[in-house]
Amino acid sequence: MWRPGEHEPPSAVPAAAAAPAASPAKPAISSKLLGMKFMQRRQEADLRGRLRAEEAARADEARWSARAAAGGGAATRGGAVEQSVPGEPRVQLEAEAHAAAATSRAPASVAKALLAFRPARRSFGDFNPKTASALAAVREAQDTARAALDEAAAAAHAAAAVDPGGYDEGTVGDEEMAERYATLVGRKRATQPATELRAEKKRKAGAPEEL
């Protein structure tokens, strides 16, 4: 047992075992490994994919820009109006195109087409002021068109009540329906065989029928 003043006894653990061995450093990927064929093929495939995507995007942009320039600033892709002017909301272009297409129809058709219009973009929480203002204008125009259709329907109903003969095309009044039915019934009776007509007359007169 070691006592104070005496030499310290040697440690029971060897010095080599006391210090942990340093872990070997991870080998870095060498240039030879990076230059192998499968690595080169992968890099070339990625590069070709990026180049094809960029070329397709440029061709698509050039095509729609040319159509927009030829069509007066708005090109359509699959029926939807594309934005060709920077900063102009797409919903405004859609509304203008829809209104331009509807002006060539009758007034009632214009109102119905305006009511059927549904903008493709929305503004949630007023994060897009331009889109919100355009949507408000569309809603106001739809309200006006709905009111005009209601007024036209009320006027047509009032005119029909005053003049029963002035019904709309495609509708038939009660009196005309009765006249048509009487005409059809008379035509059917006229086309009956003569024997049936004689038998019917005898039944009405009370005479016995001939066998």
PDB file of N, CA and C in Angstrom, residues 122-129 132:
ATOM      1  N   ARG A 122     -57.932  33.876 -57.380  1.00  0.00           N
ATOM      2  CA  ARG A 122     -58.580  34.369 -56.170  1.00  0.00           C
ATOM      3  C   ARG A 122     -57.579  35.215 -55.384  1.00  0.00           C
ATOM      4  N   SER A 123     -58.098  36.056 -54.506  1.00  0.00           N
ATOM      5  CA  SER A 123     -57.267  36.872 -53.626  1.00  0.00           C
ATOM      6  C   SER A 123     -57.705  36.591 -52.195  1.00  0.00           C
ATOM      7  N   PHE A 124     -56.878  35.869 -51.464  1.00  0.00           N
ATOM      8  CA  PHE A 124     -57.204  35.481 -50.091  1.00  0.00           C
ATOM      9  C   PHE A 124     -56.587  36.492 -49.117  1.00  0.00           C
ATOM     10  N   GLY A 125     -57.425  37.055 -48.279  1.00  0.00           N
ATOM     11  CA  GLY A 125     -56.927  38.006 -47.295  1.00  0.00           C
ATOM     12  C   GLY A 125     -56.411  39.294 -47.893  1.00  0.00           C
ATOM     13  N   ASP A 126     -56.868  39.660 -49.090  1.00  0.00           N
ATOM     14  CA  ASP A 126     -56.438  40.897 -49.765  1.00  0.00           C
ATOM     15  C   ASP A 126     -54.923  40.951 -49.926  1.00  0.00           C
ATOM     16  N   PHE A 127     -54.306  39.783 -50.189  1.00  0.00           N
ATOM     17  CA  PHE A 127     -52.865  39.781 -50.428  1.00  0.00           C
ATOM     18  C   PHE A 127     -52.528  40.227 -51.848  1.00  0.00           C
ATOM     19  N   ASN A 128     -53.511  40.225 -52.736  1.00  0.00           N
ATOM     20  CA  ASN A 128     -53.292  40.663 -54.120  1.00  0.00           C
ATOM     21  C   ASN A 128     -54.315  41.752 -54.432  1.00  0.00           C
ATOM     22  N   PRO A 129     -53.968  43.015 -54.226  1.00  0.00           N
ATOM     23  CA  PRO A 129     -54.956  44.090 -54.395  1.00  0.00           C
ATOM     24  C   PRO A 129     -55.502  44.179 -55.819  1.00  0.00           C
ATOM     25  N   ALA A 132     -58.009  41.469 -56.324  1.00  0.00           N
ATOM     26  CA  ALA A 132     -59.200  41.746 -55.522  1.00  0.00           C
ATOM     27  C   ALA A 132     -60.072  42.813 -56.179  1.00  0.00           C
TER      28      ALA A 132
END
